[in-house]
Short mmCIF file of C-alpha atoms and ligand atoms in Angstrom, two decimals:
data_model
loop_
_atom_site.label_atom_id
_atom_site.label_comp_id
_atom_site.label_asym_id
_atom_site.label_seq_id
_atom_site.Cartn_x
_atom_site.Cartn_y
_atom_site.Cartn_z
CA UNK A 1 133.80 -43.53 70.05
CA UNK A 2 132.93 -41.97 66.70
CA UNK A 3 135.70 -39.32 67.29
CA UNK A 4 138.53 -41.65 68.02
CA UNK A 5 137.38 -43.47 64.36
CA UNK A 6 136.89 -40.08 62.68
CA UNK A 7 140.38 -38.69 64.10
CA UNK A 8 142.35 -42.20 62.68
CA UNK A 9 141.53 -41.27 59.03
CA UNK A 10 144.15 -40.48 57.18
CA UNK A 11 145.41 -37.17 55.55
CA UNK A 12 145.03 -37.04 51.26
CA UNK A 13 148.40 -35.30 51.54
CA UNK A 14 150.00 -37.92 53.66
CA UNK A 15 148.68 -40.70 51.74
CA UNK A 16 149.72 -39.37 48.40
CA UNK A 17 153.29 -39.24 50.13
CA UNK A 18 153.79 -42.82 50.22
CA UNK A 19 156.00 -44.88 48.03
CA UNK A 20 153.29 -46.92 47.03
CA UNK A 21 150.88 -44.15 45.46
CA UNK A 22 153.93 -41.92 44.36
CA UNK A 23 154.81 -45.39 42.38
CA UNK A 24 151.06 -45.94 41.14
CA UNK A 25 151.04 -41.91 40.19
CA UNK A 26 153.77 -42.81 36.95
CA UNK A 27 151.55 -45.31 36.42
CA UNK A 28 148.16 -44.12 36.59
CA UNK A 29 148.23 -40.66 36.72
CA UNK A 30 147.96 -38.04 39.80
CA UNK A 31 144.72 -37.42 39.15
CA UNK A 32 143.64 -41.07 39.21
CA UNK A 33 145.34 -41.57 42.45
CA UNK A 34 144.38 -38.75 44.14
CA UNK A 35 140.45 -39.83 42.87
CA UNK A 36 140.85 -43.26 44.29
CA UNK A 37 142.51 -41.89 47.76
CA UNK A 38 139.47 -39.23 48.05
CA UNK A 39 136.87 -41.84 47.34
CA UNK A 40 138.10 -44.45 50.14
CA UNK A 41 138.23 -41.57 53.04
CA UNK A 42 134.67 -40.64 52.02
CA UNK A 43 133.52 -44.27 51.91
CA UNK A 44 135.32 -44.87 55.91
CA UNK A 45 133.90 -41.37 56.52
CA UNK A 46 130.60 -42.55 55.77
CA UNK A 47 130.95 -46.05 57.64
CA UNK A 48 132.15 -44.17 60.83
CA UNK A 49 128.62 -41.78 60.72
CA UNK A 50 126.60 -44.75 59.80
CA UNK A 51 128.12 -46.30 62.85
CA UNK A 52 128.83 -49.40 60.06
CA UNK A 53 132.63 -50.03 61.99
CA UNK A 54 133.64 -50.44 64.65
CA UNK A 55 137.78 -50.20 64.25
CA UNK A 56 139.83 -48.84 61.26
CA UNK A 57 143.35 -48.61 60.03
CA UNK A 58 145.49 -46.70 57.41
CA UNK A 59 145.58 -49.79 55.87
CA UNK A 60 142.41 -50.58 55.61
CA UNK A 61 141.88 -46.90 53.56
CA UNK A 62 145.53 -47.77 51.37
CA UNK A 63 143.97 -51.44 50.27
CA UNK A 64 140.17 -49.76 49.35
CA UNK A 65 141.92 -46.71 47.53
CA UNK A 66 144.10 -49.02 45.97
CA UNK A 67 141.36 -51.06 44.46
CA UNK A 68 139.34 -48.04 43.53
CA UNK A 69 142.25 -47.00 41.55
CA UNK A 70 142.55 -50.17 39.73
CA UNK A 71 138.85 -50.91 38.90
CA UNK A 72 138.78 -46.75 37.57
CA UNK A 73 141.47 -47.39 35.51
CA UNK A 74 139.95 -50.26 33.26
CA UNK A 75 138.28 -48.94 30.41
CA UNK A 76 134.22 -48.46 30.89
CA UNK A 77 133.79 -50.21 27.39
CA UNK A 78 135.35 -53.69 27.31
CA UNK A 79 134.92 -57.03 25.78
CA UNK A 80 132.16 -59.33 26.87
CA UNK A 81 131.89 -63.11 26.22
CA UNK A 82 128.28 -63.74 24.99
CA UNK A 83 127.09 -66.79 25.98
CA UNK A 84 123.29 -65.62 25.23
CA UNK A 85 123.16 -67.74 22.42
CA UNK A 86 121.78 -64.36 20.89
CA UNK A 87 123.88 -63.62 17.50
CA UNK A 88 123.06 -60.12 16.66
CA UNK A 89 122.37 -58.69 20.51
CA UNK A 90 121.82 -55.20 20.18
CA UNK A 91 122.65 -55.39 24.22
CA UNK A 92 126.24 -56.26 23.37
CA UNK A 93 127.54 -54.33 20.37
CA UNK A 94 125.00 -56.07 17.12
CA UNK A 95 127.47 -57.58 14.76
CA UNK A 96 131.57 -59.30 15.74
CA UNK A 97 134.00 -57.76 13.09
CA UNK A 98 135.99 -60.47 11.45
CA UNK A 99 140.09 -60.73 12.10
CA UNK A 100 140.24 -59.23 8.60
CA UNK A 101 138.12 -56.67 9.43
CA UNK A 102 140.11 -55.55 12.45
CA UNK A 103 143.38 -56.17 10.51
CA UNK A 104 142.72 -53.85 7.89
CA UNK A 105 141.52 -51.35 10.44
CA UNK A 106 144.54 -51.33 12.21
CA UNK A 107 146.44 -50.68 9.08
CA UNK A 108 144.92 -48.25 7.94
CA UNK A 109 143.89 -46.04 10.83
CA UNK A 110 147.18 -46.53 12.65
CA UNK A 111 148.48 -43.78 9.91
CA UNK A 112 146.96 -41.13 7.82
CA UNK A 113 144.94 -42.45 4.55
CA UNK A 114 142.88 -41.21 1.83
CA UNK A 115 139.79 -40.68 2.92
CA UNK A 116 139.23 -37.88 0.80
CA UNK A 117 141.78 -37.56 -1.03
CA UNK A 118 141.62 -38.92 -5.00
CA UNK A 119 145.68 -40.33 -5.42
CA UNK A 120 145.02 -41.00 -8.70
CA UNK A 121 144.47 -37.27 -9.35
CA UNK A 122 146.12 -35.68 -6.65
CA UNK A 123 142.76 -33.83 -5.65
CA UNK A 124 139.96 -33.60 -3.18
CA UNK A 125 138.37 -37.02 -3.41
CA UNK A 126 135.12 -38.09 -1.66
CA UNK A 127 134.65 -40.51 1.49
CA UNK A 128 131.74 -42.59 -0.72
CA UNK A 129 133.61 -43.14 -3.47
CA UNK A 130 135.40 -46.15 -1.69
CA UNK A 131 132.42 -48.23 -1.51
CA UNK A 132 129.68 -47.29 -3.64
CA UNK A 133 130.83 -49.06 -6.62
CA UNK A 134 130.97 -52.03 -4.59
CA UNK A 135 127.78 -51.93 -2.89
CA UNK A 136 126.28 -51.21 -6.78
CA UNK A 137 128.37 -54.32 -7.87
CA UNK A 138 126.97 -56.67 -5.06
CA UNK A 139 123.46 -55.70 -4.86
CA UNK A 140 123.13 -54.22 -8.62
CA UNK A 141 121.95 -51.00 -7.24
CA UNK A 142 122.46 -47.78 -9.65
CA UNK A 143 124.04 -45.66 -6.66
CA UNK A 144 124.44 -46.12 -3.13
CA UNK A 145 124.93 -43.64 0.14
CA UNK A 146 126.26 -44.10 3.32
CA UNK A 147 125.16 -42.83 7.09
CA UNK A 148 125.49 -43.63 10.51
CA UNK A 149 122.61 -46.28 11.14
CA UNK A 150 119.91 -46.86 9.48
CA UNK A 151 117.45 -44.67 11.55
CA UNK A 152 119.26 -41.76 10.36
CA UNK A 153 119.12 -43.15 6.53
CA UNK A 154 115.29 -43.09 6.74
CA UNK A 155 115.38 -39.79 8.39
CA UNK A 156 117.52 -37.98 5.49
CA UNK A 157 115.36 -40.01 2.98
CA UNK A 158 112.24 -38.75 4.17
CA UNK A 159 113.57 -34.99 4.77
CA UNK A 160 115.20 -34.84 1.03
CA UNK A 161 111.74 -36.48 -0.31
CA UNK A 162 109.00 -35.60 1.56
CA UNK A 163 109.32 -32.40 3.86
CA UNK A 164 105.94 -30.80 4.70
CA UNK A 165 104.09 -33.74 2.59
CA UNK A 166 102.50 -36.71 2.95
CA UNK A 167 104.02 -40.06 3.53
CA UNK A 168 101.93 -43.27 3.27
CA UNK A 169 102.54 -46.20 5.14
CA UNK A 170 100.30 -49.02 6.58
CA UNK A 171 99.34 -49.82 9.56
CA UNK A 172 100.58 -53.17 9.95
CA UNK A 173 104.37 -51.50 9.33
CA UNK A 174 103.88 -48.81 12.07
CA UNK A 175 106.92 -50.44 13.63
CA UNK A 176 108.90 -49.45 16.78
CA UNK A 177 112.53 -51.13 16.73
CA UNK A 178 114.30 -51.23 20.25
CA UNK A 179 116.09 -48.62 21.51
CA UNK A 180 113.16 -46.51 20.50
CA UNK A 181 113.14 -46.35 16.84
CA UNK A 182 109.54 -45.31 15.96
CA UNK A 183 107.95 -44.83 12.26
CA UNK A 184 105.97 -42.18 13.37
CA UNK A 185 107.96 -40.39 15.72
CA UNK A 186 110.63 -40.15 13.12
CA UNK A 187 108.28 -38.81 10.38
CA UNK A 188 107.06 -36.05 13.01
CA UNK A 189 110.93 -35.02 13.23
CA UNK A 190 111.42 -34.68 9.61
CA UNK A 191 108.58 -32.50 9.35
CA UNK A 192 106.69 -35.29 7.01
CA UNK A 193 103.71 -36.04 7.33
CA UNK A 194 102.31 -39.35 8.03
CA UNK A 195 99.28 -41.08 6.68
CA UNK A 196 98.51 -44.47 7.91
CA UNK A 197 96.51 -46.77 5.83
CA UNK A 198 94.38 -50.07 6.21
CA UNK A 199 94.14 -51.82 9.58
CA UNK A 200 96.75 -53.68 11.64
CA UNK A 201 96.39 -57.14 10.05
CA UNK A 202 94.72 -56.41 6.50
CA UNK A 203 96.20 -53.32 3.99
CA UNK A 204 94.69 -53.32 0.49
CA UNK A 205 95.87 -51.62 -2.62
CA UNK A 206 92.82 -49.82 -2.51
CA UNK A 207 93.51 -48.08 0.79
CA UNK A 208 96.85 -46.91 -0.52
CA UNK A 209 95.13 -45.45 -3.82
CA UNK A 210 92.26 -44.15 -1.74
CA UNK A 211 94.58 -41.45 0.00
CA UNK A 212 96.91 -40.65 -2.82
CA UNK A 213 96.40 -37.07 -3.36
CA UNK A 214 98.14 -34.15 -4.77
CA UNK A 215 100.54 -33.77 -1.62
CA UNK A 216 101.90 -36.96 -1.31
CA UNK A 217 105.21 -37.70 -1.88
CA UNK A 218 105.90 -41.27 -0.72
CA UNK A 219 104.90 -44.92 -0.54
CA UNK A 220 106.75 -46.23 2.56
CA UNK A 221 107.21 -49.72 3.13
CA UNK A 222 108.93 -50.96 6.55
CA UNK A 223 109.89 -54.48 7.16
CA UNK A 224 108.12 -55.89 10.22
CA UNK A 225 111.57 -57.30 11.16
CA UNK A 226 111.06 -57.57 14.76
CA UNK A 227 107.41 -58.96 14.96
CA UNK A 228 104.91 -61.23 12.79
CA UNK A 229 100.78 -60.55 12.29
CA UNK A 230 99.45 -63.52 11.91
CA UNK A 231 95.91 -65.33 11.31
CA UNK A 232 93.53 -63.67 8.98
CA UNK A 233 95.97 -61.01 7.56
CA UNK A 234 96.85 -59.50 4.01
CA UNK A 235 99.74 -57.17 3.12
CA UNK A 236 100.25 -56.02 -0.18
CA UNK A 237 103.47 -57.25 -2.05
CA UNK A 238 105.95 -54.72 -3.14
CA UNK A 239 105.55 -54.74 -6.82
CA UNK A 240 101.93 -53.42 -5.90
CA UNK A 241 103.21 -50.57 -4.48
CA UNK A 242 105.64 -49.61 -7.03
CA UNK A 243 102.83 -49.83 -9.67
CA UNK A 244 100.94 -47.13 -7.98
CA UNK A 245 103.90 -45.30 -6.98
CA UNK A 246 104.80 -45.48 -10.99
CA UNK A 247 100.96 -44.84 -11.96
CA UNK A 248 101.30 -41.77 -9.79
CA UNK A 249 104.67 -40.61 -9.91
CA UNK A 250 105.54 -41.18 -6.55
CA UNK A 251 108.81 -42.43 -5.15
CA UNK A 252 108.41 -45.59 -3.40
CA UNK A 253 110.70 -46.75 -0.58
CA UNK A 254 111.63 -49.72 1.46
CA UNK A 255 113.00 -49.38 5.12
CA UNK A 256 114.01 -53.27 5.15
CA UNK A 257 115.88 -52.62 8.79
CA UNK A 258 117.73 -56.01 8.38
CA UNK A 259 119.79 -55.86 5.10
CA UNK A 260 120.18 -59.87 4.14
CA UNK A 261 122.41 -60.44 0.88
CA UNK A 262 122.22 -64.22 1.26
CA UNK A 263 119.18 -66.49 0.75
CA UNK A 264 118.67 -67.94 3.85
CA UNK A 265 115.75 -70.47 2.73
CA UNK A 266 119.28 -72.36 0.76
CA UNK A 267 119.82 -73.02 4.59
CA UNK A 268 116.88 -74.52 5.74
CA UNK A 269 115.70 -71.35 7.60
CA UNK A 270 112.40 -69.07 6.96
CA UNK A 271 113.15 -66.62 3.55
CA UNK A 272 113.92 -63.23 4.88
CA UNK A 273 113.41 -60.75 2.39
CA UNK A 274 116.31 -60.37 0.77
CA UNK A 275 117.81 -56.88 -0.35
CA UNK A 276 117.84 -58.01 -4.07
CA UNK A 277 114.14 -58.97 -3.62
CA UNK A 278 113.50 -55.31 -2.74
CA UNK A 279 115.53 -53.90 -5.31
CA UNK A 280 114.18 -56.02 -7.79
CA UNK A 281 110.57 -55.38 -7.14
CA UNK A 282 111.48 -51.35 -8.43
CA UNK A 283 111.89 -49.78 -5.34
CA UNK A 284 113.11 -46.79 -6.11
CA UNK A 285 115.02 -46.73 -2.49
CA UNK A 286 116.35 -48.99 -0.12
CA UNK A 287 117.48 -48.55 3.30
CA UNK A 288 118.82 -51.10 5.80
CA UNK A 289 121.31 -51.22 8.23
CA UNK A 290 125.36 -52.20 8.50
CA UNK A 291 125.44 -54.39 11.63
CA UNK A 292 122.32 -56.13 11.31
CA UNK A 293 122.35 -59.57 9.12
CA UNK A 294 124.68 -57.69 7.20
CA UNK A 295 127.01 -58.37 9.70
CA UNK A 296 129.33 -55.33 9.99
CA UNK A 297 130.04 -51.72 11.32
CA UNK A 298 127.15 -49.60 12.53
CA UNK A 299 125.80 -47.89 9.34
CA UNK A 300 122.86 -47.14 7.41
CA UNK A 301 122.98 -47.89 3.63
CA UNK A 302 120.85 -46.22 1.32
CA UNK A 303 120.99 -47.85 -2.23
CA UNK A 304 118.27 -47.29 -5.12
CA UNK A 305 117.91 -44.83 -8.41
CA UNK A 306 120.56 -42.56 -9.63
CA UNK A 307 119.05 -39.64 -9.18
CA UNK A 308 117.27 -39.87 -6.48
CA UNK A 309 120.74 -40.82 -4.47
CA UNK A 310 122.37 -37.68 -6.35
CA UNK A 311 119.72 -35.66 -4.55
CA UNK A 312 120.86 -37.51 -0.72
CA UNK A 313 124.14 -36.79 -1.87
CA UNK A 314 123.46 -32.93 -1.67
CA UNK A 315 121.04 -32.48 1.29
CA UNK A 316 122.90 -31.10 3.87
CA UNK A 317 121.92 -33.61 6.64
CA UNK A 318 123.93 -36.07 4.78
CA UNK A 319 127.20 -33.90 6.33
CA UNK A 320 125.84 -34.62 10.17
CA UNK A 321 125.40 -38.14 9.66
CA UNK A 322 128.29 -39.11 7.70
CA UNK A 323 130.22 -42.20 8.53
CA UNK A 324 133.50 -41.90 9.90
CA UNK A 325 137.30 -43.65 8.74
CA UNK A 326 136.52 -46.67 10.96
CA UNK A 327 132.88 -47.56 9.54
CA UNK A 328 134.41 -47.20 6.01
CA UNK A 329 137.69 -48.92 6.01
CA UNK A 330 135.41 -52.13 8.07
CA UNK A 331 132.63 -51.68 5.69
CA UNK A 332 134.83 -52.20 2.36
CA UNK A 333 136.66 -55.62 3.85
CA UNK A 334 133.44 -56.84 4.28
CA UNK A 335 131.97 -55.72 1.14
CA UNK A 336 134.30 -57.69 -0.40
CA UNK A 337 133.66 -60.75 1.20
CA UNK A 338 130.09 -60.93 -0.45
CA UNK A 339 131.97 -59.77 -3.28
CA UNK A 340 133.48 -62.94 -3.10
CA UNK A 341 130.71 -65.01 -1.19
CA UNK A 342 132.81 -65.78 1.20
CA UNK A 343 130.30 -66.31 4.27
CA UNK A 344 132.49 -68.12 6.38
CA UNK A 345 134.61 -65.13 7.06
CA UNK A 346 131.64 -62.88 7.83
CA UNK A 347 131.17 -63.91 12.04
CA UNK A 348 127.44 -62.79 12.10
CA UNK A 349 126.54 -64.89 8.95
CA UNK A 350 129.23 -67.86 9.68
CA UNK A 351 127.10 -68.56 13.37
CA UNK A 352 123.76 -68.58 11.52
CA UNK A 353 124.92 -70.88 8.30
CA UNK A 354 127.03 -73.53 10.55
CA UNK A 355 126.33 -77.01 10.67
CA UNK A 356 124.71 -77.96 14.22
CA UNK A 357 127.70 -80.21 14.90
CA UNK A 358 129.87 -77.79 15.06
CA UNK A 359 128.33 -75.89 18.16
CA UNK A 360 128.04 -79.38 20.09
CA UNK A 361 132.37 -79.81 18.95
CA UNK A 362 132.62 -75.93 20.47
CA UNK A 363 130.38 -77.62 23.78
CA UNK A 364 132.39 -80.85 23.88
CA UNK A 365 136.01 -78.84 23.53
CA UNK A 366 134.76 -76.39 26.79
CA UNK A 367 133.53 -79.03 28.64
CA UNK A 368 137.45 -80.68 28.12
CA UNK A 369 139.10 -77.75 29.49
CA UNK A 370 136.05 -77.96 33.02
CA UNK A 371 137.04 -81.75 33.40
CA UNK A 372 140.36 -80.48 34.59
CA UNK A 373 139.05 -78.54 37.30
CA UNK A 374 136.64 -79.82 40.09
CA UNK A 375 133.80 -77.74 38.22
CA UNK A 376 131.27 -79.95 37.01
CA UNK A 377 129.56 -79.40 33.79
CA UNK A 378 126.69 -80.63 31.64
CA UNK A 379 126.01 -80.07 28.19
CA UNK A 380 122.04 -79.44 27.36
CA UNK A 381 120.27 -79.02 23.67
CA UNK A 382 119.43 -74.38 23.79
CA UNK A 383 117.65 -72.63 21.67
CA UNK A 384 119.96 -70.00 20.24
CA UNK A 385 118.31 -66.64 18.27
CA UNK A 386 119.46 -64.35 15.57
CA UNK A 387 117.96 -61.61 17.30
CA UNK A 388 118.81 -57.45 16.28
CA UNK A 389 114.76 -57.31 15.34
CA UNK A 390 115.72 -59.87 12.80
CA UNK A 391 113.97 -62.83 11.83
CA UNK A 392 111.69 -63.29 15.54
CA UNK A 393 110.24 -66.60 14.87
CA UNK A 394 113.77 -67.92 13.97
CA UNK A 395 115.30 -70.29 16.70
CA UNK A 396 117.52 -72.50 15.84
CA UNK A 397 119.30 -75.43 17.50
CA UNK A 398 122.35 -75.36 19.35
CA UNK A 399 124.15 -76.86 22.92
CA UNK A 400 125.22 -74.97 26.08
CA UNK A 401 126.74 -75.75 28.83
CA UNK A 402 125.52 -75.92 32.46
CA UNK A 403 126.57 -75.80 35.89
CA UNK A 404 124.18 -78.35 37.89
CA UNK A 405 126.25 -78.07 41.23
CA UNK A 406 126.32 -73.81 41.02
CA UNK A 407 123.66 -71.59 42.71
CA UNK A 408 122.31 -70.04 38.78
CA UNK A 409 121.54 -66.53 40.57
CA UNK A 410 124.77 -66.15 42.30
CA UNK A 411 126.94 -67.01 39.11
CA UNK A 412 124.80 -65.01 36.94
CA UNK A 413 125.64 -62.11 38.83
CA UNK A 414 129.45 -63.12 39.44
CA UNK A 415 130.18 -63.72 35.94
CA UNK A 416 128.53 -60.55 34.48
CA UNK A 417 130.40 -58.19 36.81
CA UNK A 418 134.01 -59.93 36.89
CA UNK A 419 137.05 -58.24 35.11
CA UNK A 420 136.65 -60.13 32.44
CA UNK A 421 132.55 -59.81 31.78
CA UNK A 422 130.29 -63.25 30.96
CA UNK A 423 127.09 -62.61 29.90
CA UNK A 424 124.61 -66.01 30.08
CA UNK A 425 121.62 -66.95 30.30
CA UNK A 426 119.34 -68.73 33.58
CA UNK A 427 116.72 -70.61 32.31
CA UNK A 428 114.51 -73.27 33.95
CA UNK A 429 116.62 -73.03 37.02
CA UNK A 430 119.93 -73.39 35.43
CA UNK A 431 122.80 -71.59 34.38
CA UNK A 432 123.61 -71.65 30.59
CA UNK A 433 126.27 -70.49 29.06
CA UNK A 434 125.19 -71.26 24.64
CA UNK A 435 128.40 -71.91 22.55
CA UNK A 436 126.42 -70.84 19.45
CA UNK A 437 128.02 -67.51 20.24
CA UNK A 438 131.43 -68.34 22.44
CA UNK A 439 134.26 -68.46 20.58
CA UNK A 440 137.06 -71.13 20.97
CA UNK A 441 139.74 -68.51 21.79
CA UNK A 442 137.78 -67.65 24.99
CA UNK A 443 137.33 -70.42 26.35
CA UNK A 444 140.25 -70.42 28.78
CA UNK A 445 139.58 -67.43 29.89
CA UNK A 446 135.56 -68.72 30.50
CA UNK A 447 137.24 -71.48 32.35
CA UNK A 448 139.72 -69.23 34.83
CA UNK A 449 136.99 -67.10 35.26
CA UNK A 450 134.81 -69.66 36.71
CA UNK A 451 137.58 -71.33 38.77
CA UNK A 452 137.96 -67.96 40.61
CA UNK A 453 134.41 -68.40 41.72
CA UNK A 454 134.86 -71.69 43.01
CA UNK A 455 137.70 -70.79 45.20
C1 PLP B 501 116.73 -51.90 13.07
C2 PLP B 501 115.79 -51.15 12.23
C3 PLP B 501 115.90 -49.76 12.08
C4 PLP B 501 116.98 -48.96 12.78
O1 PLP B 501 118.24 -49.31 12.27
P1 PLP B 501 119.58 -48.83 13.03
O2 PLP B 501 120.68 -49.22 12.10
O3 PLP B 501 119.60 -49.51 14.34
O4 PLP B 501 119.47 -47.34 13.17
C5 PLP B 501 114.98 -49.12 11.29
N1 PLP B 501 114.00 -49.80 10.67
C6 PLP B 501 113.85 -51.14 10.79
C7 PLP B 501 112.73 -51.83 10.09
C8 PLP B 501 114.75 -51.86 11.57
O5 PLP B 501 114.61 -53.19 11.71
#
């Protein structure tokens, strides 16, 4: 029996004859083809040993290689419709770049540019000079620095300042951010060493001063962006720090993950620490990252003292983590719209700033386009999140849309591997999807997707 199956396979060769692969081979590729033809005789090899059929045909290997070839040949990364109701997932690519954001990167990558190149003088120019005037402008920093996240910020910040010496930071701040960020496993790898002061819920300024020594180099502050100690706790404030760093001559610094530029308390939400708050305490450096609350390309920003930047500027990590063409020309659009405080056009900031009404409109419009189908649909009150390890207690109000008559776990699963990906949320039995973070142009495509299901 097994023979017979194994001896109706089909030959690669013969296969790769037929007008309907020789066609897909201009479009696809040979290799692609020839992938997706290998792959289905191996599957129907392994069904036949498995004793899994029972009868096969050359078609059925044509219509599985044929559908291996297509799925292969859609890009691995793609876009996803987040209907989390999480605004910065860290899951799903942090921070949306705005259309002007996008626009200017298409102009300017879809040709040569001056990336380092000075056109004024007709010289070697450098890659930081395009933004670091604005960043000082905005956040009134002396100088400012640029690298790939801000993980590797703090890393070339603690190897220019405090190689082989001692780094103090409390105990309450020994934070690990997801995707396994880790204070102290990143001080071990830049050869600092760390000293941990005061307990997890109380640090005093006495603790700090009672390990100061000859050796140390720095007074590290981390924002606890991703968690809260609370009850019987006591941290001590920033301009504390920079006193003793000043009494002492030591340089203080503030990893502030989260960079916020806008003062969210004018919004009825919890005061995150801001970056000017930092700055203006006398930090001598501050790091936070690009895609965070900031809301744009992956990238670490270091701003703070003159000099002490001068000195980032010439340790020669700063060449392995420097920020490419993309980050920059995204980076200065964006820059400019704080310039300019406009908010609106910043996606990341826009969701967390708009009026509640809006989301339920955004509810109200999808549910429109699912009373033309036979899909029924129910709008409920979500919590949506800002999420990135920003701002944990912070929920705030917004709608979703359910599917009462749909089996949650089943749709879940549909929706998140489809062509055209869905990520929601299942909650108290339900399927969600949260328009805090759906955008209007996608919601036809949220609606064909779901009539495919029903079909
Ligand atoms: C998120 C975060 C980091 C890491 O930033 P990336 O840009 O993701 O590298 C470091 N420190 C703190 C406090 C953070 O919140």
């Amino acid at each position: 029996m097994n023979q017979e199956l194994f001896r109706k396979l089909p030959k690669v060769d013969k296969l790769l004859k037929l007008p309907l692969f020789t066609n897909l081979i201009e479009k696809k590729g040979y290799n692609s083809v020839y992938e997706g033809i290998t792959l289905s005789i191996d599957s129907f090899r392994n069904s036949i040993m498995n004793n899994s059929i029972e009868s096969l045909s050359e078609n059925d290997v044509i219509e599985k290689a044929m559908s291996i070839i297509q799925k292969k040949s859609k890009n691995n990364l793609k876009k996803v419709i987040n209907g989390t109701g999480t605004i910065i997932h860290t899951n799903l690519g942090r921070s949306v770049f705005s259309k002007k954001m996008i626009e200017n990167l298409s102009h300017v990558l879809s040709g040569y540019n001056n990336l380092e190149y000075n056109l004024e003088t007709g010289e070697r120019g450098s890659r930081y000079s395009h933004i670091e005037n604005l960043i000082c402008e905005i956040t009134g920093a002396e100088g400012a620095v640029l690298v790939n996240n801000n993980a590797a910020a703090v890393l070339l910040c603690l190897d220019e300042f405090s190689k082989n010496k001692e780094v103090v930071v409390s105990r309450g701040e020994l934070v690990e951010i997801g995707g396994s960020f880790r204070i102290p496993d990143i001080m071990r790898a830049s050869g600092s060493k760390l000293v941990e002061v005061g307990t997890t819920n109380r640090t005093h300024t006495y603790d700090y001063e009672n390990v100061i020594n000859e050796n140390t180099s720095m007074l590290l502050k981390v924002h606890t962006s991703n968690y809260k100690i609370i009850g019987f706790t006591e941290e001590i404030k920033r301009e504390e720090i920079v006193a003793l760093g000043q009494k002492y001559n030591i340089i203080t610094m503030e990893d502030l993950g989260s960079g916020v530029l806008v003062d969210f308390s004018k919004y009825k939400m919890k005061k995150e620490p801001t970056i000017f708050d930092s700055l203006n305490s006398g930090m001598d450096i501050v790091t936070f990252s690009g895609d965070k609350l900031l809301g744009g390309p992956q990238c670490g920003i270091i701003i703070g003292k003159k000099e002490l930047i001068q000195r980032l500027k010439r340790n020669q990590l700063l060449r392995a983590f420097r920020v490419c063409k993309m980050t920059l020309s995204a980076l200065e659009v964006l820059l400019r719209e704080y310039k300019n405080e406009n908010y609106e056009d910043i996606p990341t900031l826009s969701m967390i700033i708009e009026p509640i009404d809006n989301v339920l409109l955004r509810a109200q419009q999808l549910q429109n386009k699912f009373s033309k189908t036979n899909i029924v649909t129910e709008i409920l009150q979500s919590k949506a999140m800002i999420g990135g390890g920003s701002m944990p207690e912070e929920v705030m109000d917004s709608f979703a849309l359910s599917f009462p008559e749909i089996n949650p776990i089943e749709i879940e699963k549909y929706l998140r591997t489809c062509s055209n990906p869905i990520v929601g949320r299942v909650q108290n039995n339900r399927f969600m999807l949260d328009l805090k973070t759906i955008f209007p142009e996608d919601f036809d495509t949220v609606v064909e997707t779901m009539k495919k299901f029903n079909q």
